[in-house]
mmCIF file of C-alpha atoms in Angstrom:
data_model
loop_
_atom_site.group_PDB
_atom_site.id
_atom_site.type_symbol
_atom_site.label_atom_id
_atom_site.label_comp_id
_atom_site.label_asym_id
_atom_site.label_seq_id
_atom_site.Cartn_x
_atom_site.Cartn_y
_atom_site.Cartn_z
ATOM 1 C CA MET U 449 -141.284 -64.982 14.520
ATOM 2 C CA LYS U 450 -138.366 -64.495 16.942
ATOM 3 C CA LYS U 451 -136.265 -66.682 14.681
ATOM 4 C CA PHE U 452 -137.179 -64.491 11.684
ATOM 5 C CA SER U 453 -136.376 -61.297 13.602
ATOM 6 C CA MET U 454 -133.036 -62.714 14.646
ATOM 7 C CA LEU U 455 -132.175 -63.594 11.033
ATOM 8 C CA LEU U 456 -133.225 -60.118 9.875
ATOM 9 C CA LEU U 457 -131.045 -58.526 12.552
ATOM 10 C CA LEU U 458 -128.048 -60.645 11.547
ATOM 11 C CA ALA U 459 -128.580 -59.658 7.888
ATOM 12 C CA VAL U 460 -128.670 -55.963 8.740
ATOM 13 C CA VAL U 461 -125.489 -56.266 10.855
ATOM 14 C CA ALA U 462 -123.732 -58.200 8.072
ATOM 15 C CA PHE U 463 -124.718 -55.573 5.507
ATOM 16 C CA PHE U 464 -123.417 -52.821 7.795
ATOM 17 C CA LEU U 465 -120.091 -54.585 8.317
ATOM 18 C CA VAL U 466 -119.623 -55.113 4.563
ATOM 19 C CA ALA U 467 -120.396 -51.447 3.860
ATOM 20 C CA CYS U 468 -117.924 -50.326 6.510
ATOM 21 C CA SER U 469 -115.292 -52.633 5.062
ATOM 22 C CA GLU U 470 -115.735 -51.131 1.545
ATOM 23 C CA ASP U 471 -115.531 -47.579 2.901
ATOM 24 C CA THR U 472 -112.382 -48.444 4.799
ATOM 25 C CA ALA U 473 -110.821 -50.072 1.724
ATOM 26 C CA SER U 474 -111.779 -47.065 -0.404
ATOM 27 C CA THR U 475 -110.279 -44.694 2.169
ATOM 28 C CA ASN U 476 -107.114 -46.775 2.348
ATOM 29 C CA ASN U 477 -106.853 -46.805 -1.465
ATOM 30 C CA GLU U 478 -107.261 -43.035 -1.578
ATOM 31 C CA LYS U 479 -104.651 -42.635 1.108
ATOM 32 C CA THR U 480 -102.284 -44.940 -0.761
ATOM 33 C CA ALA U 481 -102.792 -42.955 -4.007
ATOM 34 C CA ASP U 482 -102.192 -39.691 -2.158
ATOM 35 C CA GLU U 483 -99.042 -41.104 -0.581
ATOM 36 C CA GLU U 484 -97.773 -42.247 -3.987
ATOM 37 C CA THR U 485 -98.409 -38.775 -5.422
ATOM 38 C CA ASP U 486 -96.585 -37.176 -2.497
ATOM 39 C CA GLN U 487 -93.685 -39.575 -2.949
ATOM 40 C CA LYS U 488 -93.448 -38.747 -6.659
ATOM 41 C CA VAL U 489 -93.477 -35.012 -5.921
ATOM 42 C CA GLU U 490 -90.816 -35.462 -3.248
ATOM 43 C CA LYS U 491 -88.713 -37.547 -5.647
ATOM 44 C CA LYS U 492 -89.045 -34.932 -8.396
ATOM 45 C CA GLU U 493 -88.099 -32.161 -5.996
ATOM 46 C CA ALA U 494 -85.133 -34.202 -4.812
ATOM 47 C CA GLU U 495 -83.781 -34.697 -8.361
ATOM 48 C CA PRO U 496 -81.164 -32.032 -9.163
ATOM 49 C CA GLU U 497 -81.802 -29.790 -12.157
ATOM 50 C CA GLU U 498 -79.532 -30.318 -15.169
ATOM 51 C CA GLU U 499 -76.516 -28.080 -14.746
ATOM 52 C CA GLU U 500 -75.779 -25.366 -17.266
ATOM 53 C CA PRO U 501 -72.839 -26.341 -19.490
ATOM 54 C CA GLU U 502 -69.558 -24.619 -18.702
ATOM 55 C CA THR U 503 -68.305 -21.852 -20.990
ATOM 56 C CA PRO U 504 -65.662 -23.510 -23.199
ATOM 57 C CA TYR U 505 -63.714 -20.349 -24.097
ATOM 58 C CA LYS U 506 -62.085 -17.304 -22.602
ATOM 59 C CA ALA U 507 -62.123 -13.896 -24.259
ATOM 60 C CA LEU U 508 -58.925 -11.847 -24.256
ATOM 61 C CA GLU U 509 -59.151 -8.977 -21.795
ATOM 62 C CA PRO U 510 -58.751 -5.500 -23.346
ATOM 63 C CA ALA U 511 -55.550 -3.659 -22.539
ATOM 64 C CA GLU U 512 -55.769 -1.127 -19.742
ATOM 65 C CA GLY U 513 -56.988 2.211 -21.022
ATOM 66 C CA SER U 514 -58.777 0.770 -24.093
ATOM 67 C CA GLU U 515 -61.836 2.810 -25.039
ATOM 68 C CA PRO U 516 -65.056 1.869 -26.869
ATOM 69 C CA ILE U 517 -64.787 2.227 -30.635
ATOM 70 C CA ALA U 518 -67.457 4.946 -30.730
ATOM 71 C CA ASP U 519 -65.478 7.191 -28.386
ATOM 72 C CA GLY U 520 -62.820 7.749 -31.029
ATOM 73 C CA LEU U 521 -65.165 8.568 -33.913
ATOM 74 C CA THR U 522 -66.423 11.895 -35.204
ATOM 75 C CA GLU U 523 -70.143 12.673 -35.117
ATOM 76 C CA GLU U 524 -70.315 11.989 -38.856
ATOM 77 C CA GLU U 525 -68.662 8.595 -38.434
ATOM 78 C CA LYS U 526 -71.158 7.714 -35.710
ATOM 79 C CA GLU U 527 -74.071 8.569 -37.970
ATOM 80 C CA LYS U 528 -72.747 7.331 -41.307
ATOM 81 C CA MET U 529 -71.009 4.185 -42.521
ATOM 82 C CA PRO U 530 -67.650 4.553 -44.300
ATOM 83 C CA ALA U 531 -68.042 6.105 -47.748
ATOM 84 C CA VAL U 532 -66.412 3.104 -49.451
ATOM 85 C CA GLN U 533 -68.929 0.757 -47.811
ATOM 86 C CA ALA U 534 -71.823 2.869 -49.079
ATOM 87 C CA HIS U 535 -70.269 2.772 -52.591
ATOM 88 C CA GLY U 536 -72.122 5.870 -53.732
ATOM 89 C CA GLY U 537 -75.383 4.954 -52.010
ATOM 90 C CA GLU U 538 -77.105 6.065 -48.821
ATOM 91 C CA ARG U 539 -74.592 6.320 -45.962
ATOM 92 C CA GLU U 540 -76.925 6.334 -42.978
ATOM 93 C CA ARG U 541 -76.146 3.580 -40.499
ATOM 94 C CA MET U 542 -78.728 0.890 -39.847
ATOM 95 C CA VAL U 543 -77.389 0.178 -36.349
ATOM 96 C CA PRO U 544 -75.221 2.146 -33.890
ATOM 97 C CA VAL U 545 -71.430 1.864 -33.973
ATOM 98 C CA GLY U 546 -70.347 -1.221 -32.044
ATOM 99 C CA GLN U 547 -73.573 -3.183 -32.528
ATOM 100 C CA THR U 548 -73.070 -6.568 -34.173
ATOM 101 C CA LEU U 549 -76.688 -7.679 -34.547
ATOM 102 C CA VAL U 550 -78.069 -6.641 -37.909
ATOM 103 C CA LYS U 551 -81.097 -4.353 -37.909
ATOM 104 C CA GLY U 552 -84.218 -6.034 -36.574
ATOM 105 C CA ALA U 553 -82.440 -9.181 -35.410
ATOM 106 C CA GLU U 554 -82.337 -10.604 -31.895
ATOM 107 C CA ASP U 555 -80.305 -13.275 -30.155
ATOM 108 C CA LYS U 556 -82.230 -15.526 -27.758
ATOM 109 C CA SER U 557 -79.245 -17.810 -27.193
ATOM 110 C CA ASP U 558 -76.352 -17.687 -24.774
ATOM 111 C CA GLY U 559 -73.900 -18.201 -27.636
ATOM 112 C CA PRO U 560 -70.413 -16.686 -27.940
ATOM 113 C CA LEU U 561 -71.526 -13.857 -30.255
ATOM 114 C CA LYS U 562 -74.047 -12.379 -27.860
ATOM 115 C CA ASP U 563 -71.450 -10.500 -25.796
ATOM 116 C CA HIS U 564 -68.207 -11.160 -27.690
ATOM 117 C CA ARG U 565 -66.510 -10.982 -31.046
ATOM 118 C CA ILE U 566 -64.629 -13.860 -32.666
ATOM 119 C CA VAL U 567 -61.319 -13.665 -34.526
ATOM 120 C CA ALA U 568 -60.528 -16.807 -36.528
ATOM 121 C CA TYR U 569 -57.587 -18.188 -38.489
ATOM 122 C CA TYR U 570 -58.743 -20.184 -41.517
ATOM 123 C CA GLY U 571 -57.140 -22.957 -43.538
ATOM 124 C CA HIS U 572 -55.844 -26.514 -43.685
ATOM 125 C CA PRO U 573 -52.684 -27.813 -41.990
ATOM 126 C CA ASN U 574 -51.449 -29.512 -45.187
ATOM 127 C CA SER U 575 -51.792 -26.566 -47.573
ATOM 128 C CA GLU U 576 -50.126 -23.141 -47.499
ATOM 129 C CA ASN U 577 -52.382 -22.024 -50.365
ATOM 130 C CA MET U 578 -55.585 -22.534 -48.388
ATOM 131 C CA GLY U 579 -54.823 -20.168 -45.547
ATOM 132 C CA ILE U 580 -52.613 -19.305 -42.631
ATOM 133 C CA LEU U 581 -53.315 -22.613 -40.865
ATOM 134 C CA GLY U 582 -50.987 -24.330 -43.326
ATOM 135 C CA GLU U 583 -48.232 -21.732 -43.001
ATOM 136 C CA MET U 584 -47.433 -22.118 -39.308
ATOM 137 C CA GLU U 585 -46.899 -24.786 -36.699
ATOM 138 C CA PRO U 586 -49.810 -25.044 -34.247
ATOM 139 C CA GLU U 587 -48.188 -23.296 -31.262
ATOM 140 C CA ALA U 588 -46.838 -20.432 -33.374
ATOM 141 C CA LEU U 589 -50.236 -20.161 -35.025
ATOM 142 C CA MET U 590 -51.981 -19.789 -31.670
ATOM 143 C CA SER U 591 -49.513 -17.122 -30.585
ATOM 144 C CA LYS U 592 -50.144 -15.038 -33.721
ATOM 145 C CA LEU U 593 -53.901 -15.646 -33.519
ATOM 146 C CA LYS U 594 -54.006 -14.359 -29.945
ATOM 147 C CA GLU U 595 -52.052 -11.285 -30.989
ATOM 148 C CA GLN U 596 -54.564 -10.568 -33.762
ATOM 149 C CA THR U 597 -57.492 -11.272 -31.425
ATOM 150 C CA GLN U 598 -56.072 -8.880 -28.834
ATOM 151 C CA ALA U 599 -56.181 -6.073 -31.407
ATOM 152 C CA TYR U 600 -59.968 -6.437 -31.577
ATOM 153 C CA SER U 601 -60.402 -6.601 -27.806
ATOM 154 C CA ASP U 602 -58.415 -3.374 -27.560
ATOM 155 C CA ALA U 603 -60.296 -1.715 -30.432
ATOM 156 C CA ASP U 604 -63.672 -2.445 -28.831
ATOM 157 C CA PRO U 605 -63.313 -3.344 -25.134
ATOM 158 C CA GLU U 606 -67.084 -3.505 -24.709
ATOM 159 C CA ARG U 607 -67.059 -6.692 -26.812
ATOM 160 C CA PRO U 608 -63.911 -8.697 -25.909
ATOM 161 C CA ALA U 609 -62.718 -11.020 -28.652
ATOM 162 C CA ILE U 610 -62.344 -14.813 -28.558
ATOM 163 C CA PRO U 611 -59.711 -16.652 -30.651
ATOM 164 C CA MET U 612 -60.980 -19.374 -33.000
ATOM 165 C CA ILE U 613 -59.380 -21.889 -35.357
ATOM 166 C CA GLU U 614 -61.395 -22.435 -38.557
ATOM 167 C CA LEU U 615 -60.250 -25.795 -39.896
ATOM 168 C CA ILE U 616 -61.267 -26.955 -43.368
ATOM 169 C CA THR U 617 -62.587 -30.409 -42.537
ATOM 170 C CA THR U 618 -63.871 -31.578 -45.918
ATOM 171 C CA VAL U 619 -61.738 -30.253 -48.765
ATOM 172 C CA ALA U 620 -63.318 -29.840 -52.204
ATOM 173 C CA GLN U 621 -61.190 -31.336 -55.003
ATOM 174 C CA ARG U 622 -61.255 -31.633 -58.779
ATOM 175 C CA ASN U 623 -61.320 -35.421 -58.918
ATOM 176 C CA PRO U 624 -64.277 -37.448 -57.645
ATOM 177 C CA GLY U 625 -62.301 -39.447 -55.077
ATOM 178 C CA GLU U 626 -63.212 -42.822 -53.622
ATOM 179 C CA GLU U 627 -66.833 -41.904 -52.898
ATOM 180 C CA GLY U 628 -67.327 -39.898 -56.089
ATOM 181 C CA LYS U 629 -68.346 -36.782 -54.152
ATOM 182 C CA TYR U 630 -65.428 -34.481 -55.087
ATOM 183 C CA PHE U 631 -64.156 -33.910 -51.570
ATOM 184 C CA HIS U 632 -61.430 -35.238 -49.305
ATOM 185 C CA MET U 633 -61.929 -35.673 -45.561
ATOM 186 C CA THR U 634 -59.299 -34.161 -43.263
ATOM 187 C CA SER U 635 -57.805 -36.909 -41.111
ATOM 188 C CA PRO U 636 -59.452 -37.493 -37.714
ATOM 189 C CA GLU U 637 -55.984 -37.148 -36.180
ATOM 190 C CA ASP U 638 -55.648 -33.605 -37.537
ATOM 191 C CA ILE U 639 -59.139 -32.654 -36.368
ATOM 192 C CA ASP U 640 -58.391 -34.052 -32.913
ATOM 193 C CA ARG U 641 -55.078 -32.198 -32.838
ATOM 194 C CA TYR U 642 -56.682 -28.812 -33.510
ATOM 195 C CA ALA U 643 -59.612 -29.526 -31.198
ATOM 196 C CA GLU U 644 -57.096 -30.179 -28.442
ATOM 197 C CA LEU U 645 -55.069 -27.087 -29.376
ATOM 198 C CA ALA U 646 -58.184 -24.914 -29.144
ATOM 199 C CA GLU U 647 -59.203 -26.411 -25.810
ATOM 200 C CA GLU U 648 -55.733 -25.951 -24.307
ATOM 201 C CA ASN U 649 -55.839 -22.274 -25.267
ATOM 202 C CA ASP U 650 -59.429 -21.531 -24.167
ATOM 203 C CA ALA U 651 -60.226 -20.965 -27.841
ATOM 204 C CA LEU U 652 -62.963 -22.218 -30.165
ATOM 205 C CA LEU U 653 -62.760 -24.553 -33.161
ATOM 206 C CA MET U 654 -64.932 -24.145 -36.244
ATOM 207 C CA LEU U 655 -65.152 -27.033 -38.693
ATOM 208 C CA ASP U 656 -65.525 -25.810 -42.284
ATOM 209 C CA VAL U 657 -67.181 -28.034 -44.912
ATOM 210 C CA GLN U 658 -66.589 -27.513 -48.637
ATOM 211 C CA LEU U 659 -69.185 -30.114 -49.717
ATOM 212 C CA GLY U 660 -68.221 -31.001 -53.305
ATOM 213 C CA THR U 661 -71.316 -32.803 -54.643
ATOM 214 C CA ASP U 662 -72.303 -34.019 -51.178
ATOM 215 C CA SER U 663 -75.214 -32.538 -49.207
ATOM 216 C CA VAL U 664 -74.888 -30.182 -46.254
ATOM 217 C CA MET U 665 -76.558 -32.653 -43.902
ATOM 218 C CA ASN U 666 -74.368 -35.587 -44.974
ATOM 219 C CA GLN U 667 -71.301 -33.552 -44.160
ATOM 220 C CA VAL U 668 -72.691 -32.369 -40.839
ATOM 221 C CA LYS U 669 -73.191 -36.014 -39.887
ATOM 222 C CA LEU U 670 -69.626 -36.836 -40.990
ATOM 223 C CA ILE U 671 -68.288 -34.440 -38.367
ATOM 224 C CA GLU U 672 -71.020 -34.909 -35.751
ATOM 225 C CA LYS U 673 -68.586 -36.564 -33.349
ATOM 226 C CA TRP U 674 -66.636 -33.293 -33.078
ATOM 227 C CA LEU U 675 -69.673 -31.009 -33.226
ATOM 228 C CA LYS U 676 -70.778 -32.610 -29.971
ATOM 229 C CA MET U 677 -67.700 -31.149 -28.290
ATOM 230 C CA PRO U 678 -68.515 -28.009 -26.287
ATOM 231 C CA ASN U 679 -66.057 -25.721 -28.113
ATOM 232 C CA VAL U 680 -66.746 -26.811 -31.731
ATOM 233 C CA HIS U 681 -68.908 -24.970 -34.297
ATOM 234 C CA LEU U 682 -69.856 -25.272 -38.002
ATOM 235 C CA ALA U 683 -68.969 -23.266 -41.138
ATOM 236 C CA ILE U 684 -70.365 -23.889 -44.627
ATOM 237 C CA ASP U 685 -68.326 -22.879 -47.705
ATOM 238 C CA THR U 686 -71.127 -22.381 -50.241
ATOM 239 C CA GLU U 687 -69.006 -21.806 -53.351
ATOM 240 C CA PHE U 688 -67.671 -25.388 -53.348
ATOM 241 C CA HIS U 689 -71.077 -27.119 -53.400
ATOM 242 C CA VAL U 690 -71.566 -28.107 -57.043
ATOM 243 C CA ALA U 691 -74.215 -30.122 -58.877
ATOM 244 C CA GLU U 692 -73.686 -33.590 -60.343
ATOM 245 C CA GLY U 693 -71.587 -33.280 -63.497
ATOM 246 C CA GLU U 694 -69.848 -30.125 -62.245
ATOM 247 C CA THR U 695 -66.404 -29.714 -60.685
ATOM 248 C CA PRO U 696 -65.476 -27.641 -57.606
ATOM 249 C CA GLY U 697 -62.985 -24.915 -58.437
ATOM 250 C CA ILE U 698 -64.115 -24.882 -62.072
ATOM 251 C CA ASN U 699 -67.835 -24.388 -61.616
ATOM 252 C CA LEU U 700 -69.137 -21.934 -59.024
ATOM 253 C CA GLY U 701 -71.086 -23.799 -56.371
ATOM 254 C CA GLN U 702 -74.327 -22.911 -54.669
ATOM 255 C CA VAL U 703 -76.218 -23.726 -51.467
ATOM 256 C CA ASP U 704 -79.924 -23.184 -50.862
ATOM 257 C CA GLY U 705 -80.772 -21.466 -47.585
ATOM 258 C CA ALA U 706 -83.195 -24.299 -46.787
ATOM 259 C CA GLU U 707 -80.241 -26.720 -46.635
ATOM 260 C CA VAL U 708 -78.441 -24.382 -44.249
ATOM 261 C CA GLN U 709 -81.551 -24.185 -42.083
ATOM 262 C CA GLU U 710 -81.795 -27.959 -41.924
ATOM 263 C CA ALA U 711 -78.272 -27.995 -40.465
ATOM 264 C CA VAL U 712 -79.124 -25.169 -38.039
ATOM 265 C CA GLU U 713 -82.110 -27.085 -36.701
ATOM 266 C CA TYR U 714 -80.173 -30.361 -36.527
ATOM 267 C CA ILE U 715 -77.420 -28.729 -34.476
ATOM 268 C CA SER U 716 -80.007 -26.956 -32.333
ATOM 269 C CA LYS U 717 -81.512 -30.324 -31.420
ATOM 270 C CA MET U 718 -78.021 -31.709 -30.774
ATOM 271 C CA VAL U 719 -77.361 -28.897 -28.301
ATOM 272 C CA GLU U 720 -80.579 -29.624 -26.424
ATOM 273 C CA GLU U 721 -80.167 -33.396 -26.303
ATOM 274 C CA ASN U 722 -76.538 -33.279 -25.174
ATOM 275 C CA ASN U 723 -76.723 -30.254 -22.838
ATOM 276 C CA LEU U 724 -74.064 -28.439 -24.881
ATOM 277 C CA PRO U 725 -73.162 -24.743 -24.872
ATOM 278 C CA ASP U 726 -74.968 -22.856 -27.625
ATOM 279 C CA LYS U 727 -73.422 -23.081 -31.108
ATOM 280 C CA ILE U 728 -72.652 -20.950 -34.163
ATOM 281 C CA VAL U 729 -73.313 -21.720 -37.824
ATOM 282 C CA LEU U 730 -71.237 -19.513 -40.153
ATOM 283 C CA VAL U 731 -72.130 -19.304 -43.852
ATOM 284 C CA HIS U 732 -69.488 -18.094 -46.332
ATOM 285 C CA GLN U 733 -70.483 -16.132 -49.427
ATOM 286 C CA PHE U 734 -68.594 -14.008 -51.939
ATOM 287 C CA MET U 735 -71.076 -13.884 -54.856
ATOM 288 C CA ASP U 736 -74.852 -13.611 -55.161
ATOM 289 C CA GLU U 737 -75.230 -17.026 -56.759
ATOM 290 C CA ALA U 738 -73.361 -18.891 -54.030
ATOM 291 C CA LEU U 739 -76.158 -18.564 -51.438
ATOM 292 C CA THR U 740 -79.811 -18.489 -52.439
ATOM 293 C CA ASN U 741 -83.069 -18.382 -50.478
ATOM 294 C CA LYS U 742 -81.515 -16.539 -47.521
ATOM 295 C CA ASP U 743 -84.927 -15.924 -45.995
ATOM 296 C CA ALA U 744 -85.066 -19.619 -45.083
ATOM 297 C CA ILE U 745 -82.104 -19.228 -42.702
ATOM 298 C CA GLN U 746 -83.191 -18.452 -39.158
ATOM 299 C CA PRO U 747 -81.308 -18.688 -35.863
ATOM 300 C CA THR U 748 -82.783 -20.714 -33.010
ATOM 301 C CA ASP U 749 -82.781 -20.283 -29.238
ATOM 302 C CA ASN U 750 -79.421 -22.100 -29.059
ATOM 303 C CA VAL U 751 -77.804 -21.584 -32.486
ATOM 304 C CA GLU U 752 -76.449 -18.242 -33.688
ATOM 305 C CA VAL U 753 -76.130 -17.607 -37.442
ATOM 306 C CA ALA U 754 -73.562 -15.366 -39.139
ATOM 307 C CA LEU U 755 -73.257 -14.574 -42.849
ATOM 308 C CA ASN U 756 -69.629 -14.077 -43.821
ATOM 309 C CA TYR U 757 -68.416 -12.052 -46.797
ATOM 310 C CA ASP U 758 -65.187 -13.775 -47.832
ATOM 311 C CA GLY U 759 -64.000 -12.285 -51.114
ATOM 312 C CA TRP U 760 -60.473 -10.917 -51.535
ATOM 313 C CA GLY U 761 -58.996 -7.872 -53.281
ATOM 314 C CA ALA U 762 -59.467 -4.118 -52.982
ATOM 315 C CA ALA U 763 -60.588 -3.240 -49.467
ATOM 316 C CA GLY U 764 -63.155 -0.698 -50.639
ATOM 317 C CA THR U 765 -64.834 -3.201 -52.946
ATOM 318 C CA LYS U 766 -64.924 -5.786 -50.161
ATOM 319 C CA MET U 767 -66.559 -3.334 -47.768
ATOM 320 C CA SER U 768 -69.249 -2.444 -50.307
ATOM 321 C CA LEU U 769 -69.965 -6.139 -50.916
ATOM 322 C CA TYR U 770 -70.211 -6.716 -47.161
ATOM 323 C CA ARG U 771 -72.919 -4.044 -47.266
ATOM 324 C CA LYS U 772 -74.680 -5.832 -50.123
ATOM 325 C CA PHE U 773 -74.506 -9.439 -48.907
ATOM 326 C CA VAL U 774 -74.577 -9.024 -45.127
ATOM 327 C CA ARG U 775 -76.055 -5.656 -44.152
ATOM 328 C CA ASN U 776 -78.759 -5.486 -46.811
ATOM 329 C CA GLU U 777 -79.602 -9.210 -46.846
ATOM 330 C CA ALA U 778 -79.558 -9.627 -43.115
ATOM 331 C CA VAL U 779 -80.077 -12.762 -41.049
ATOM 332 C CA GLN U 780 -78.588 -12.199 -37.584
ATOM 333 C CA TYR U 781 -74.818 -11.497 -37.451
ATOM 334 C CA GLY U 782 -72.222 -10.475 -40.004
ATOM 335 C CA GLY U 783 -68.768 -11.888 -40.704
ATOM 336 C CA PHE U 784 -65.887 -10.458 -42.734
ATOM 337 C CA LYS U 785 -62.818 -12.233 -44.068
ATOM 338 C CA VAL U 786 -59.393 -10.579 -44.359
ATOM 339 C CA PHE U 787 -56.684 -11.979 -46.635
ATOM 340 C CA TYR U 788 -53.202 -11.179 -45.353
ATOM 341 C CA LYS U 789 -51.603 -11.658 -48.788
ATOM 342 C CA LYS U 790 -54.354 -10.692 -51.244
ATOM 343 C CA ASP U 791 -56.186 -7.685 -49.818
ATOM 344 C CA GLU U 792 -55.178 -4.143 -50.808
ATOM 345 C CA PRO U 793 -54.710 -2.796 -48.201
ATOM 346 C CA VAL U 794 -55.111 -5.199 -45.278
ATOM 347 C CA LEU U 795 -57.636 -3.452 -43.031
ATOM 348 C CA THR U 796 -56.788 -2.763 -39.407
ATOM 349 C CA ALA U 797 -59.091 -3.845 -36.588
ATOM 350 C CA GLU U 798 -60.250 -0.235 -36.173
ATOM 351 C CA GLU U 799 -61.099 0.033 -39.900
ATOM 352 C CA VAL U 800 -63.047 -3.245 -39.865
ATOM 353 C CA LEU U 801 -65.043 -2.115 -36.843
ATOM 354 C CA LYS U 802 -66.219 1.071 -38.521
ATOM 355 C CA MET U 803 -68.427 -0.956 -40.851
ATOM 356 C CA ASP U 804 -72.202 -1.156 -40.446
ATOM 357 C CA PRO U 805 -73.037 -3.458 -38.727
ATOM 358 C CA ASN U 806 -69.859 -4.367 -36.843
ATOM 359 C CA PRO U 807 -68.680 -7.804 -37.991
ATOM 360 C CA SER U 808 -69.132 -10.313 -35.182
ATOM 361 C CA ILE U 809 -66.674 -12.757 -36.765
ATOM 362 C CA ILE U 810 -63.495 -11.700 -38.544
ATOM 363 C CA ASN U 811 -61.606 -14.561 -40.130
ATOM 364 C CA TYR U 812 -58.123 -14.325 -41.594
ATOM 365 C CA GLN U 813 -56.821 -16.401 -44.485
#
């Protein structure tokens, strides 16, 4: 009996020791898990947040004494758009003088257009016929561009202007070329040269694609290397995008807004993945047919969108078509092209800025 009692006592003690051992192990495991969690939190807190990208441009400061555009206008001019822009229709402004966002639009980005205006020189270095870029050597070009940009900073000091080079990067042509796509690629050396010129002058570079029979996205990917630079943006020349069997310059081209939006979203993702400053996509249009399905085009949190009226000729007609294509078919921002040699007359900065809404991008050809 004593032997049995002794065995029972040993069994109870053994059971107690095992139970205590399991509790201790469980407590140790919980402690270890808690420590690991604390270590992870500490590590996360220790990791520095991704720095905001630096601003890759510098706006030109307004001259001393410059006054806001609205201060020099009559009450009628503040309430009504220029008569030639209205072209016989309703003259009431949609947005106040000086505002660049079209009615109902917002800008959630930190892009250049949010607080500034852009003045661009357009063209190709190897062609005088395609714009001012081909008429001047790079340094002289930058000097004249800054002079023109300064006029806009002075005309509206509340929105200082930034100089930009708009370089035609894929040039539409009338023969199919090696790839059969009716465009010629600007040399990488020339693109690099103007990218460097823009950077040296605290300016922006916009790469313009003329498409031929190629797709918008194919051309975006052709120039992706440069679009990943902090000061480089995209422009799409809709009139040169023709269908198979058609020829740029003979047949009027056309781009669907859905194709533009695909590029906007692609660049938006590029900005996020590469921690780039927010970008601009500019879309050129001078006729109804050249850009369809505009409702599909929407800016993102890091890509601003501007529709640019780029026809040439009588200034009054151009202003009324800006009203038709940009003001009345709004997306976010408006752009307006001025031709030094073909417009009659060539509008001054003050005349351009009286339009409704104020153009956020003014490019010169």
